[in-house]
PDB file of C-alpha atoms in Angstrom:
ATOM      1  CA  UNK H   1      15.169  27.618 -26.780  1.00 54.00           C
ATOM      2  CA  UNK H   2      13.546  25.080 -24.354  1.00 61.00           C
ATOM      3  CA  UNK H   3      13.035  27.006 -20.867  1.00 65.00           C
ATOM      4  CA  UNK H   4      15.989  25.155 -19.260  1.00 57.00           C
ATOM      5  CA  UNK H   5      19.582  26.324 -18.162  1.00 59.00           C
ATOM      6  CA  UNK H   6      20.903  22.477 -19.140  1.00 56.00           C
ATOM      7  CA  UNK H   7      19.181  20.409 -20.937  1.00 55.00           C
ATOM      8  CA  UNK H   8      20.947  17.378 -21.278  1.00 58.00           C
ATOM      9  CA  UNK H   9      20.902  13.703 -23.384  1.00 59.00           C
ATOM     10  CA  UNK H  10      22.420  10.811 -24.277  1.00 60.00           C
ATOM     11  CA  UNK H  11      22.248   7.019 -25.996  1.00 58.00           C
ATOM     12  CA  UNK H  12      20.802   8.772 -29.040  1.00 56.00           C
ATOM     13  CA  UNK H  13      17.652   9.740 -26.903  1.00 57.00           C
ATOM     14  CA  UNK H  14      15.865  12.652 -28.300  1.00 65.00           C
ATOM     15  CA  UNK H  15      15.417  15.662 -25.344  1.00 70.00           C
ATOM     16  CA  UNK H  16      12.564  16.664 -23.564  1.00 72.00           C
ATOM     17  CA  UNK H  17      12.127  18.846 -21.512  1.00 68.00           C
ATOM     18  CA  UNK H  18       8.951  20.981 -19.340  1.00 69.00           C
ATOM     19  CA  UNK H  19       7.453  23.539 -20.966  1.00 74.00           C
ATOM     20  CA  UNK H  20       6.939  25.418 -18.044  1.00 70.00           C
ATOM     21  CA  UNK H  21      10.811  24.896 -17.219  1.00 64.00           C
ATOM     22  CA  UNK H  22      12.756  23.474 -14.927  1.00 65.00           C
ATOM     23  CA  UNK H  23      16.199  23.417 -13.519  1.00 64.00           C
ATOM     24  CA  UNK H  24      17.604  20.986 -15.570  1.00 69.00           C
ATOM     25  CA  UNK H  25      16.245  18.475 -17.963  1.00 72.00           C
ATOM     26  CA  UNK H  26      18.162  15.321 -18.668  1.00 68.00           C
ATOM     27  CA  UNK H  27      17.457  12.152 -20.992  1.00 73.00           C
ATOM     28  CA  UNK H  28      18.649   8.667 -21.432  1.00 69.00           C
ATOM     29  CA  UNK H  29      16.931   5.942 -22.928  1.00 70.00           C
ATOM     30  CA  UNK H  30      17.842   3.383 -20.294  1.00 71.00           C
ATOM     31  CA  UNK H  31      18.285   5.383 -16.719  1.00 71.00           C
ATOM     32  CA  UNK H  32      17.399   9.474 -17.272  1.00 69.00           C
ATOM     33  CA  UNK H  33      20.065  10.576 -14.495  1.00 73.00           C
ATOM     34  CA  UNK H  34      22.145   8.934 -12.095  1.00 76.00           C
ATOM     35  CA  UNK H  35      23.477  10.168  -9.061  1.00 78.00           C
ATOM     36  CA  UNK H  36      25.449   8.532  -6.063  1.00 81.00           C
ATOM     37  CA  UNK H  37      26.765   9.722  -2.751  1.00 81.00           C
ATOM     38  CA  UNK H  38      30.204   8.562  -1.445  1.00 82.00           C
ATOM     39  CA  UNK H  39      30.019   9.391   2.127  1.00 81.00           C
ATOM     40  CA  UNK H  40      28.733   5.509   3.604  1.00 81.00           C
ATOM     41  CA  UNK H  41      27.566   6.459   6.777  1.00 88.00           C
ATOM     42  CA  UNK H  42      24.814   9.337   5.696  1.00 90.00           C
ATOM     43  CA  UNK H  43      25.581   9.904   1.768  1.00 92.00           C
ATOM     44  CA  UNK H  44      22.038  10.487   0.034  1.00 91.00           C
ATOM     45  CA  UNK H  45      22.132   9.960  -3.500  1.00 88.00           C
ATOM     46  CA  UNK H  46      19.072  12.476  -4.693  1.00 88.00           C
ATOM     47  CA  UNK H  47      17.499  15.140  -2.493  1.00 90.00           C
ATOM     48  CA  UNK H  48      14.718  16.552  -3.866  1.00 90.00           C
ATOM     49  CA  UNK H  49      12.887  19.857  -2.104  1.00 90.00           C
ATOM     50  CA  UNK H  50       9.229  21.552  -3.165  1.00 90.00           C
ATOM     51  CA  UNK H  51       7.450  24.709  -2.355  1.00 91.00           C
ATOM     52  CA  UNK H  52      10.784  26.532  -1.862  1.00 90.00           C
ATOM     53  CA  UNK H  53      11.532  25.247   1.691  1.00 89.00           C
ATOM     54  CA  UNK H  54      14.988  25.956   1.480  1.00 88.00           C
ATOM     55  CA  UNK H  55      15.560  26.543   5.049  1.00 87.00           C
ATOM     56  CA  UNK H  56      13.875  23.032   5.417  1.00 86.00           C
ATOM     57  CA  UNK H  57      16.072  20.642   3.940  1.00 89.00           C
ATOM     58  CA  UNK H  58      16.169  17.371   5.789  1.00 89.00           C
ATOM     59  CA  UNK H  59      17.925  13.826   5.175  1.00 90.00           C
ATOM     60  CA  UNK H  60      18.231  10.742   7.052  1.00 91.00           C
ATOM     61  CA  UNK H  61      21.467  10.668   9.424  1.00 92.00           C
ATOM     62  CA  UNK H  62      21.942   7.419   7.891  1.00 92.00           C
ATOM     63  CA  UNK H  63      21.714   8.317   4.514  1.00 92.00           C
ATOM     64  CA  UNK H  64      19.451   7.145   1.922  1.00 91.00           C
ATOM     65  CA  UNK H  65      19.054   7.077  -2.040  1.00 89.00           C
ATOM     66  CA  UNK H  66      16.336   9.493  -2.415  1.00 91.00           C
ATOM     67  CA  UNK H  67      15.356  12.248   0.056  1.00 91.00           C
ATOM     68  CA  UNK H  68      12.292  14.285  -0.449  1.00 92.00           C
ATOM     69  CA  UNK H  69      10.773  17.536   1.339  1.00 90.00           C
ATOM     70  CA  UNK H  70       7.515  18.978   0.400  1.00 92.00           C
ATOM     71  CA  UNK H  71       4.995  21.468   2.603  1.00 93.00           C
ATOM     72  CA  UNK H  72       2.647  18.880   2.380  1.00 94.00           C
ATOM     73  CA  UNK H  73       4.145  15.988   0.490  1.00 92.00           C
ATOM     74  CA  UNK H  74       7.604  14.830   0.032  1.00 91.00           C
ATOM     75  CA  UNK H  75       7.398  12.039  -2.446  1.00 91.00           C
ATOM     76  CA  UNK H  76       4.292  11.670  -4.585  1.00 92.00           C
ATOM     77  CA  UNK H  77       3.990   8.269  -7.220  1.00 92.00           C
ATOM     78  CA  UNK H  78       1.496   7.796  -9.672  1.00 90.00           C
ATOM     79  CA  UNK H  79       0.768   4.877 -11.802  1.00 88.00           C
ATOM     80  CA  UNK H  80      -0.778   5.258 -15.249  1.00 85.00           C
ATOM     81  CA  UNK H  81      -0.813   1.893 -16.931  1.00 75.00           C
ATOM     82  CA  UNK H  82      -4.313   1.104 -17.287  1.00 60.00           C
ATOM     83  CA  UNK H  83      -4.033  -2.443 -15.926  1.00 60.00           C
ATOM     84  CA  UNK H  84      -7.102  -5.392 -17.228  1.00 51.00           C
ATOM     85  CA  UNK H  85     -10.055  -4.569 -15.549  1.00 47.00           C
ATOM     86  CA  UNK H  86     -12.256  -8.025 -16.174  1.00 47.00           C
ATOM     87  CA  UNK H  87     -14.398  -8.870 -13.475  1.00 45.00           C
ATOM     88  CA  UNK H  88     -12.753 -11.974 -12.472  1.00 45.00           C
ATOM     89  CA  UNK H  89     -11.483 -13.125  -8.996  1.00 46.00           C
ATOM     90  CA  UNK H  90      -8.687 -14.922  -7.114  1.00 49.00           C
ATOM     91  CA  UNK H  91      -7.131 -14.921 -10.319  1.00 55.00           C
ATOM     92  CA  UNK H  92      -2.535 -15.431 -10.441  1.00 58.00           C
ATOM     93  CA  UNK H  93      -2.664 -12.758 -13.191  1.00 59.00           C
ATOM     94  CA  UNK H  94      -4.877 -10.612 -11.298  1.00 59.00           C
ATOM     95  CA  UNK H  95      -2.154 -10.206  -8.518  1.00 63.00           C
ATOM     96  CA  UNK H  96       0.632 -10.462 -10.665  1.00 66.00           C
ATOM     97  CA  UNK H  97      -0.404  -7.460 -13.246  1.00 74.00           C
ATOM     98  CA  UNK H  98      -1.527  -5.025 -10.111  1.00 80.00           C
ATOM     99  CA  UNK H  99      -0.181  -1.796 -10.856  1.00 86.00           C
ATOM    100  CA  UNK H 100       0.452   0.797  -7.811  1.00 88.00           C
ATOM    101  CA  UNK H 101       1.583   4.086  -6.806  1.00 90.00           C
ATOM    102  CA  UNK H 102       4.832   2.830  -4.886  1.00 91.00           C
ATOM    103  CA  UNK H 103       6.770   0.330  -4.365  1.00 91.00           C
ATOM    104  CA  UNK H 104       9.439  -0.844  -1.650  1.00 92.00           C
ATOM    105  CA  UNK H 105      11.912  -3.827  -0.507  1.00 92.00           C
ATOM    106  CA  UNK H 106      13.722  -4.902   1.558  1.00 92.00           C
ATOM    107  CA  UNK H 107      16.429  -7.187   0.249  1.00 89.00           C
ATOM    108  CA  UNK H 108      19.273  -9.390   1.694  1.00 90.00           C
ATOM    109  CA  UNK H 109      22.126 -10.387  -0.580  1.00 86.00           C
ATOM    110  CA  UNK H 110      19.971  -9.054  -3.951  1.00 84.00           C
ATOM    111  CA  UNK H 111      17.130 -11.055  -2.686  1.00 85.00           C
ATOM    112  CA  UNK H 112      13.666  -9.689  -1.599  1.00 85.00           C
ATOM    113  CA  UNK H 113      13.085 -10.055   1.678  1.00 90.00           C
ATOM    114  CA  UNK H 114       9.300  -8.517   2.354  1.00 92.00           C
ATOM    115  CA  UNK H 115       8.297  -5.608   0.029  1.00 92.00           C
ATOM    116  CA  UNK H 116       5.011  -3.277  -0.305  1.00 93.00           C
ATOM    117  CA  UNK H 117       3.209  -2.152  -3.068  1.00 92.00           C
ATOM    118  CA  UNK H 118       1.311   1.342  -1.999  1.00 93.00           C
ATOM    119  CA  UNK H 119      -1.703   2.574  -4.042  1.00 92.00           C
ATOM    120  CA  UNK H 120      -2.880  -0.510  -5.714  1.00 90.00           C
ATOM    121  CA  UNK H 121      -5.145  -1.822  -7.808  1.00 89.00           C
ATOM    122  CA  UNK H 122      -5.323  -5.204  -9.736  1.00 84.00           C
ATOM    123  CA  UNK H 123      -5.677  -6.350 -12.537  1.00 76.00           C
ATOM    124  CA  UNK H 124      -9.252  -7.553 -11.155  1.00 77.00           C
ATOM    125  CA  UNK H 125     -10.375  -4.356 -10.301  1.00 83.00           C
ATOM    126  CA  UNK H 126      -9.484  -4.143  -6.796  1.00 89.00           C
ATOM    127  CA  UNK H 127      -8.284  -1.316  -4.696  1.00 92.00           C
ATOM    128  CA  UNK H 128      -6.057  -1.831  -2.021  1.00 93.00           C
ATOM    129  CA  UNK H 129      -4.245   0.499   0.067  1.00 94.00           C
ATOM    130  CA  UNK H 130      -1.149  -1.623   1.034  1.00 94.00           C
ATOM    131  CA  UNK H 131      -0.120  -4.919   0.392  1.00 93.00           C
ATOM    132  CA  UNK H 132       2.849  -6.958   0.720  1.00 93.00           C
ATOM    133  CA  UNK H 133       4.243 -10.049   3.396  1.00 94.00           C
ATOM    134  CA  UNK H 134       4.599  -9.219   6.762  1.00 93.00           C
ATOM    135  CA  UNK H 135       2.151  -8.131   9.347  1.00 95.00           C
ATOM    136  CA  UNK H 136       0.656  -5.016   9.838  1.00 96.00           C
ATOM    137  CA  UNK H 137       1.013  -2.008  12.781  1.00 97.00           C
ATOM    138  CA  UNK H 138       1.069   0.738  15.157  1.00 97.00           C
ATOM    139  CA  UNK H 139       3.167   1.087  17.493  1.00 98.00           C
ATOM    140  CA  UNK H 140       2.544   2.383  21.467  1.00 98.00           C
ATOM    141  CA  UNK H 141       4.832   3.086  24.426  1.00 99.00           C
ATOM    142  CA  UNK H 142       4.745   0.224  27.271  1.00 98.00           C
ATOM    143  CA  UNK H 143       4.690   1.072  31.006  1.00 99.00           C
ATOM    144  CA  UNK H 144       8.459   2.352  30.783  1.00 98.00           C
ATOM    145  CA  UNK H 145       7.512   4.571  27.805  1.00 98.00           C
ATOM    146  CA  UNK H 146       9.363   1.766  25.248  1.00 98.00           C
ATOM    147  CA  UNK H 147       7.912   1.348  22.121  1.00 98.00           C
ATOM    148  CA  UNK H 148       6.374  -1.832  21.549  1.00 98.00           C
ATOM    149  CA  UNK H 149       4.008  -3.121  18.364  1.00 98.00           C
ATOM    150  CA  UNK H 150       0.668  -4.417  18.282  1.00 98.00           C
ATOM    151  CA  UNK H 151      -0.251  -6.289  15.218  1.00 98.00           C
ATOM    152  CA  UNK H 152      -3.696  -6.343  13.298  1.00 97.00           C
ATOM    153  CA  UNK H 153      -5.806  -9.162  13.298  1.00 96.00           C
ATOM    154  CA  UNK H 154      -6.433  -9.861   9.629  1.00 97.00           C
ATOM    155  CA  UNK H 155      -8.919 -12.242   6.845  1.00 98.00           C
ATOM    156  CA  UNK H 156      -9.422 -14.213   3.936  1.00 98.00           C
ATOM    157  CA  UNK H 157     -11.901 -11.642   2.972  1.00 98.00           C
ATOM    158  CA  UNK H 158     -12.994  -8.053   3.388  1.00 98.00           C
ATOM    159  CA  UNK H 159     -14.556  -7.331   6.163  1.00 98.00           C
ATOM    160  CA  UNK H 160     -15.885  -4.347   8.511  1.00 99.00           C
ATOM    161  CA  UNK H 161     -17.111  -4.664  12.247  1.00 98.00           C
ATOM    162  CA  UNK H 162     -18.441  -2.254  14.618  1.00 99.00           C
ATOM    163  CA  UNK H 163     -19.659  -2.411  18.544  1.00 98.00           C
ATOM    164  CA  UNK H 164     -22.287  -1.911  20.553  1.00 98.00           C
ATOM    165  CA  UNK H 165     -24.783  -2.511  23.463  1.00 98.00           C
ATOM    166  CA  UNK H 166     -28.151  -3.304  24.006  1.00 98.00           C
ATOM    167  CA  UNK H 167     -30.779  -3.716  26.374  1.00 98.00           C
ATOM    168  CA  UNK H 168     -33.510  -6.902  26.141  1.00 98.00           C
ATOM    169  CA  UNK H 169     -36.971  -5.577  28.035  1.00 98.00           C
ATOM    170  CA  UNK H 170     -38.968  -8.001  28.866  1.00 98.00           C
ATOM    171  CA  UNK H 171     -36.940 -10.727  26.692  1.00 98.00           C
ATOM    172  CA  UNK H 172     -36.451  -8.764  23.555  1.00 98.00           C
ATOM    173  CA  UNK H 173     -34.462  -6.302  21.888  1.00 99.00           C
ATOM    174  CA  UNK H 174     -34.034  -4.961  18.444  1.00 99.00           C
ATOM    175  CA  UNK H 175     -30.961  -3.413  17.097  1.00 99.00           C
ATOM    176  CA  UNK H 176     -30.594  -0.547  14.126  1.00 99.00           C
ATOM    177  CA  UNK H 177     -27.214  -0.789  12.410  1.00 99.00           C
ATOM    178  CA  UNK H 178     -25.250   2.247  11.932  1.00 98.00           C
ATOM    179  CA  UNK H 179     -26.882   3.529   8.747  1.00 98.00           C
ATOM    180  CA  UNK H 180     -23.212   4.341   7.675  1.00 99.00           C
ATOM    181  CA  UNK H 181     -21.703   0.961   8.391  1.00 99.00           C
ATOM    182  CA  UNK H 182     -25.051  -0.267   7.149  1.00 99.00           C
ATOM    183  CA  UNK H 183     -24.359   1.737   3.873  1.00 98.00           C
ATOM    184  CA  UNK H 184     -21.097   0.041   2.872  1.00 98.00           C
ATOM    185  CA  UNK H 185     -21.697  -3.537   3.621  1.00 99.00           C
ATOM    186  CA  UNK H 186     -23.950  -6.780   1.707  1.00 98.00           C
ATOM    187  CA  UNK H 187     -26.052  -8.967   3.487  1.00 98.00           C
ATOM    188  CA  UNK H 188     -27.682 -11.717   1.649  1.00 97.00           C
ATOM    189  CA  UNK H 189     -28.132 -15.396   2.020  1.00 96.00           C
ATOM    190  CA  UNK H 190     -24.090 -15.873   0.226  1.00 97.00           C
ATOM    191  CA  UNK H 191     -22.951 -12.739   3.069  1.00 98.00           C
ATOM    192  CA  UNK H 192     -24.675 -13.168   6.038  1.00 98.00           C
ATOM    193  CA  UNK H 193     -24.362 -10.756   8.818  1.00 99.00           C
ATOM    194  CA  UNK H 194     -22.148 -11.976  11.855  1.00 99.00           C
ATOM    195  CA  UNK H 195     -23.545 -11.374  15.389  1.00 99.00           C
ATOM    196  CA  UNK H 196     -22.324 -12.132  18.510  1.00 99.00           C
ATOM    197  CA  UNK H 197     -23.724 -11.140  21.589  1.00 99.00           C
ATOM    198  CA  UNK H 198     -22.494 -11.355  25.144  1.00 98.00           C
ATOM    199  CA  UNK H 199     -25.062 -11.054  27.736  1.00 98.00           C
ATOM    200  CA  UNK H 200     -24.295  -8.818  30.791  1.00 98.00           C
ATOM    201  CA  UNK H 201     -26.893 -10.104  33.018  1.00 97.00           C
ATOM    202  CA  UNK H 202     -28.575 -13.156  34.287  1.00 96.00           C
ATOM    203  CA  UNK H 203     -31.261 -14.987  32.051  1.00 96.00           C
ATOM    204  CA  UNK H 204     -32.029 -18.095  29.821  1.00 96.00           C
ATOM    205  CA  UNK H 205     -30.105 -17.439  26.941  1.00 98.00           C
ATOM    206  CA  UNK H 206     -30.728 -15.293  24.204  1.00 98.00           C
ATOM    207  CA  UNK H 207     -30.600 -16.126  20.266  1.00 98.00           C
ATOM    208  CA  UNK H 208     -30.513 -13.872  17.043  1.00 99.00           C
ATOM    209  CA  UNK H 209     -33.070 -13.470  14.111  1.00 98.00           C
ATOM    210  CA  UNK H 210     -33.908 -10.885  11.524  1.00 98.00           C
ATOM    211  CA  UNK H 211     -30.834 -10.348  10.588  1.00 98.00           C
ATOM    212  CA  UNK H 212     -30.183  -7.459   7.744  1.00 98.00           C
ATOM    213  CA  UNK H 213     -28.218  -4.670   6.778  1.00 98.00           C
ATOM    214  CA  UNK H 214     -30.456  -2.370   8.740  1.00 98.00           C
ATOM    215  CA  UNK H 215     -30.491  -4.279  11.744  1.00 98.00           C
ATOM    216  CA  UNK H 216     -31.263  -7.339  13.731  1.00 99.00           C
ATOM    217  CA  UNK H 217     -33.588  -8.878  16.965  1.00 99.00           C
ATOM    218  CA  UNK H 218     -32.104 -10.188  19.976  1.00 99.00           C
ATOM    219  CA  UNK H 219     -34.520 -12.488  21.335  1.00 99.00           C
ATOM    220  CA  UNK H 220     -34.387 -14.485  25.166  1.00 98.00           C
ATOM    221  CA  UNK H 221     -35.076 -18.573  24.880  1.00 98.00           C
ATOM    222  CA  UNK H 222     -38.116 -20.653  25.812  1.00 96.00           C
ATOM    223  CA  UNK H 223     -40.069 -17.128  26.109  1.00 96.00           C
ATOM    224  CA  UNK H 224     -38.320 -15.818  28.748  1.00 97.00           C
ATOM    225  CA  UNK H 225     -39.029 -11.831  29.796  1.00 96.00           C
ATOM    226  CA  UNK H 226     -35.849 -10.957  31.929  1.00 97.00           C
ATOM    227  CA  UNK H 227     -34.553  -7.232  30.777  1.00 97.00           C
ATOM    228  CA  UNK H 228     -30.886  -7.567  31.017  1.00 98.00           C
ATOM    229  CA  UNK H 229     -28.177  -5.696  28.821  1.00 98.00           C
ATOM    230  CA  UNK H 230     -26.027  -6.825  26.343  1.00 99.00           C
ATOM    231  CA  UNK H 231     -23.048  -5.946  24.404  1.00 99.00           C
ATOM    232  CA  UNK H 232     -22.519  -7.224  20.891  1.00 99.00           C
ATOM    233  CA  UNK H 233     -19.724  -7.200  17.976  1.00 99.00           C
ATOM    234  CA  UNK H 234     -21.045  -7.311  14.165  1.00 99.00           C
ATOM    235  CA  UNK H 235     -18.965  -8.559  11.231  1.00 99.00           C
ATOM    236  CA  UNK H 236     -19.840  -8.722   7.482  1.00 99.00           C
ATOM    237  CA  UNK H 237     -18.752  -8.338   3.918  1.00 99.00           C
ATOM    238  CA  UNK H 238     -17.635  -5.057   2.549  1.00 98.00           C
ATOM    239  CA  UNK H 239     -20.056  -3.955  -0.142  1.00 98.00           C
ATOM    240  CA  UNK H 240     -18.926  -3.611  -3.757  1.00 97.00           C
ATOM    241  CA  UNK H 241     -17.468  -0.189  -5.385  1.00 95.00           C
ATOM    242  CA  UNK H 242     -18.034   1.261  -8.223  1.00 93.00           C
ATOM    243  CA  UNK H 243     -14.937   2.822  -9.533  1.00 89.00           C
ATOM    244  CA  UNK H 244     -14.716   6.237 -11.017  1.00 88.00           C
ATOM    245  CA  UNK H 245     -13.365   4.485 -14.580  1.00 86.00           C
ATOM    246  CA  UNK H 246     -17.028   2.568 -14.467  1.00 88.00           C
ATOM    247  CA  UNK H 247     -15.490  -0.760 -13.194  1.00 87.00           C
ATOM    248  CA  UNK H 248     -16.484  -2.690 -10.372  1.00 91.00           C
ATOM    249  CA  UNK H 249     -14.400  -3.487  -7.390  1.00 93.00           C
ATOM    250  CA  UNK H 250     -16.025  -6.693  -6.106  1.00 94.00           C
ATOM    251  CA  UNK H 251     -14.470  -6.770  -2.220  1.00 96.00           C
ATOM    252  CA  UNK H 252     -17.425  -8.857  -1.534  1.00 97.00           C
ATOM    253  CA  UNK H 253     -16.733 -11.687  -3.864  1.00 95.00           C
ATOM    254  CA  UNK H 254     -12.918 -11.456  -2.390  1.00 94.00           C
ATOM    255  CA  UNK H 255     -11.689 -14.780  -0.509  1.00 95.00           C
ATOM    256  CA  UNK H 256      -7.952 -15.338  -0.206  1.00 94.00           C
ATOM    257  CA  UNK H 257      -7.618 -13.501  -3.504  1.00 90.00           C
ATOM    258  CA  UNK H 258      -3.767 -14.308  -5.114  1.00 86.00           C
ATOM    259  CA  UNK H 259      -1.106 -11.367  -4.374  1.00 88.00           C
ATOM    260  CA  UNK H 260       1.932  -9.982  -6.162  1.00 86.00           C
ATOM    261  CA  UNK H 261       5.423 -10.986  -5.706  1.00 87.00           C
ATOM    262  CA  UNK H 262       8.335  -9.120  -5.520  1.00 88.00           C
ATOM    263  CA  UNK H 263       9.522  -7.103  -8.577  1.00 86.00           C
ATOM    264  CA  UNK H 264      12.187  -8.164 -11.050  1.00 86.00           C
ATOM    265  CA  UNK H 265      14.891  -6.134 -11.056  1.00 85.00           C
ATOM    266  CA  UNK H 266      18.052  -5.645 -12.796  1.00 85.00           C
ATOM    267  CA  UNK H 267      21.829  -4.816 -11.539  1.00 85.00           C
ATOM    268  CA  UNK H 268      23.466  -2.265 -13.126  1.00 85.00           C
ATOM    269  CA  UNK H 269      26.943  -2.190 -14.220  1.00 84.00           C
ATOM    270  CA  UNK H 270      29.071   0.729 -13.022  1.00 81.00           C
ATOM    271  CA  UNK H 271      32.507   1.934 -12.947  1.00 81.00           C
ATOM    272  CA  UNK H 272      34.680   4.387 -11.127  1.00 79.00           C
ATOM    273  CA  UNK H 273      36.730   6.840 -12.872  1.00 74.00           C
ATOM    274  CA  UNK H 274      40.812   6.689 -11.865  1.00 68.00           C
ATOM    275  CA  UNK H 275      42.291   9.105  -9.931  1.00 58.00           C
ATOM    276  CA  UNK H 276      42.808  11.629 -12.696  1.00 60.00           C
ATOM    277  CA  UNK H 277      39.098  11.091 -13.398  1.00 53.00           C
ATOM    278  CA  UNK H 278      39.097  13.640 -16.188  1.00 52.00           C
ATOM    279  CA  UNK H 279      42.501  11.920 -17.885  1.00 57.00           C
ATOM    280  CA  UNK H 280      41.893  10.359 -21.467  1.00 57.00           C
ATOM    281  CA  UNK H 281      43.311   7.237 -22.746  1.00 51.00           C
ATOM    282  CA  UNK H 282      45.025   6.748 -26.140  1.00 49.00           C
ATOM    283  CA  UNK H 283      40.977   6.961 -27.667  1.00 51.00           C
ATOM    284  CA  UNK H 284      40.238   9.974 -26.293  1.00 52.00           C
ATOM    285  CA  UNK H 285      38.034   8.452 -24.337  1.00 52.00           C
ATOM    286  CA  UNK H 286      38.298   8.992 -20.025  1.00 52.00           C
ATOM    287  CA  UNK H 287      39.835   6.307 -18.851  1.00 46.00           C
ATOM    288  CA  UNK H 288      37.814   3.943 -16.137  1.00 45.00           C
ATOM    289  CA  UNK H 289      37.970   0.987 -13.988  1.00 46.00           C
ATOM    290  CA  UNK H 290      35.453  -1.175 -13.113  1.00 44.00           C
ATOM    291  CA  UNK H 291      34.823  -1.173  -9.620  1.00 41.00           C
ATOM    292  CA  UNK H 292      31.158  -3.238 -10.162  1.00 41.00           C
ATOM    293  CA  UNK H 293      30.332  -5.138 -12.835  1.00 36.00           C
ATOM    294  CA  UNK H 294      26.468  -6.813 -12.527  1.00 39.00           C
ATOM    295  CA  UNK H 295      24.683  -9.342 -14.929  1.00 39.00           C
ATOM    296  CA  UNK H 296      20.340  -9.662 -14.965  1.00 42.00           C
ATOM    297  CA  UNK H 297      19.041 -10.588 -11.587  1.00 42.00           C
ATOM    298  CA  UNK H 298      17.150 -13.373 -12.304  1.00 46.00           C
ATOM    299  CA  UNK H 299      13.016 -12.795 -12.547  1.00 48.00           C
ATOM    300  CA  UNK H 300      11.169 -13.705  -9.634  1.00 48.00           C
ATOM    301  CA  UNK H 301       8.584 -15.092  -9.216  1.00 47.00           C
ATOM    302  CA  UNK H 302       4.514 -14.209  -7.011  1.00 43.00           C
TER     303      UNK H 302
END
């Protein structure tokens, strides 16, 4: 016997169940298990809870569909397609095959609104932690402790930037890269390093030259000798990653690369038993009125 107390099935789908138990198992070939909570104001259709923290059990005053509490993680998604790996860029299909971890919307009226796919990675190759419309945050407390949100400047491409300061003595300077930022970018004559430098003293104007991964020379005009400091930003192109399947992620080769759209989805039909919801009709059958009745959404749509 399968190491279940109910192990349950239906639509002529054949029953499976963990072989290290579980407990229940339940099988459908459509939807597995459904489950819905009546109380609008903080109903939660599915609460799940790991690692035995029964005297942690927590759900959203507001209710929610599915409620999760783990010691360490309370929901967990994995996705196992293996998506199209080609090395090819700003592709539609790239974006639109991009499988990930998680995925959530907001909708109005049945209609995506802004949505985020966690854990990604196209059909191109590329790894991306979130993506979706919108912008992206933090959030701090203004000088009344009110939370207020900054927003993230972002790019057409991938880039990384540190900071720094320098000094020129007697008209020169020459700066060494961060050997770890220096690690995971490309310079070359297609990425060129970014420098900008803001002098922090009087002199004739300084320009840059040398310019690598390593590093870079800060030099004063017409052959001037004045020893002044400096502060200067540094932007270039994320290096490329191998991936542990063997593929390449090519960040660098990244500019205003297409995205995925919303998910299709589908509205279900349901109905609500009557009042004597275990009462059978003439067939035998428990008698039901339809409360809900839904047709396809239609597909949208990057």
């Amino acid at each position: 016997m399968p190491p279940v107390p109910v192990l349950r099935y239906g639509n002529n789908a054949a029953g499976t169940y963990l072989v290290n138990g579980s407990g229940s198992a339940i099988n459908g070939n459509g939807i597995g298990d459904f489950a819905i909570a009546k109380t609008v104001a903080s109903g939660v259709g599915v609460v799940g809870v790991g690692n035995n923290l029964i005297a942690s059990i927590f759900t959203p005053a507001r209710g929610c569909g599915v409620a999760g509490t783990g010691a360490q993680y309370g929901v967990m998604g994995f996705a196992t397609t293996t998506v199209n790996t080609l090395e090819t860029n700003n592709s539609a299909a790239n974006g639109a095959g991009a499988s990930s971890g998680g995925y959530f919307e907001v909708q109005n009226a049945g209609i995506g609104q802004t949505w985020a796919y966690v854990g990604v990675r196209d059909a191109g190759g590329i790894n991306r932690k979130i993506i979706g419309p919108g912008t992206v945050n933090t959030i701090v407390n203004d000088l009344d402790g009110d939370r207020v949100a900054l927003s993230c400047p972002e790019a057409p491409e991938n880039l990384f930037q540190d900071y720094g300061a320098g000094q020129l003595v007697n008209g020169r300077a020459h700066v060494t890269i961060d050997p770890i930022f220096a690690k995971n970018i490309v310079v070359n004559e297609k990425h060129p390093l970014r420098v900008f430098v803001q002098l922090e003293g009087d002199c004739a104007g300084v320009y840059v030259t040398n310019k690598t991964a390593q590093g870079f020379d800060v030099i004063e005009l017409n052959g001037g000798n004045s020893s002044v400091p400096f502060s200067f930003t540094i932007t270039a192109n994320r290096a490329d990653e191998v991936n542990p399947d063997g593929s390449i992620a090519r960040y660098s080769e990244e500019r205003f690369p297409y995205a995925p759209g919303p998910q299709p989805t589908v509205l279900q039909e349901s109905r609500e038993l009557d009042d004597a919801a275990m009462r059978k009709d003439d067939r035998g059958t428990p008698a039901a009125t339809p409360v809900a009745l839904g047709a396809k959404a239609p597909k949208r749509g990057r």
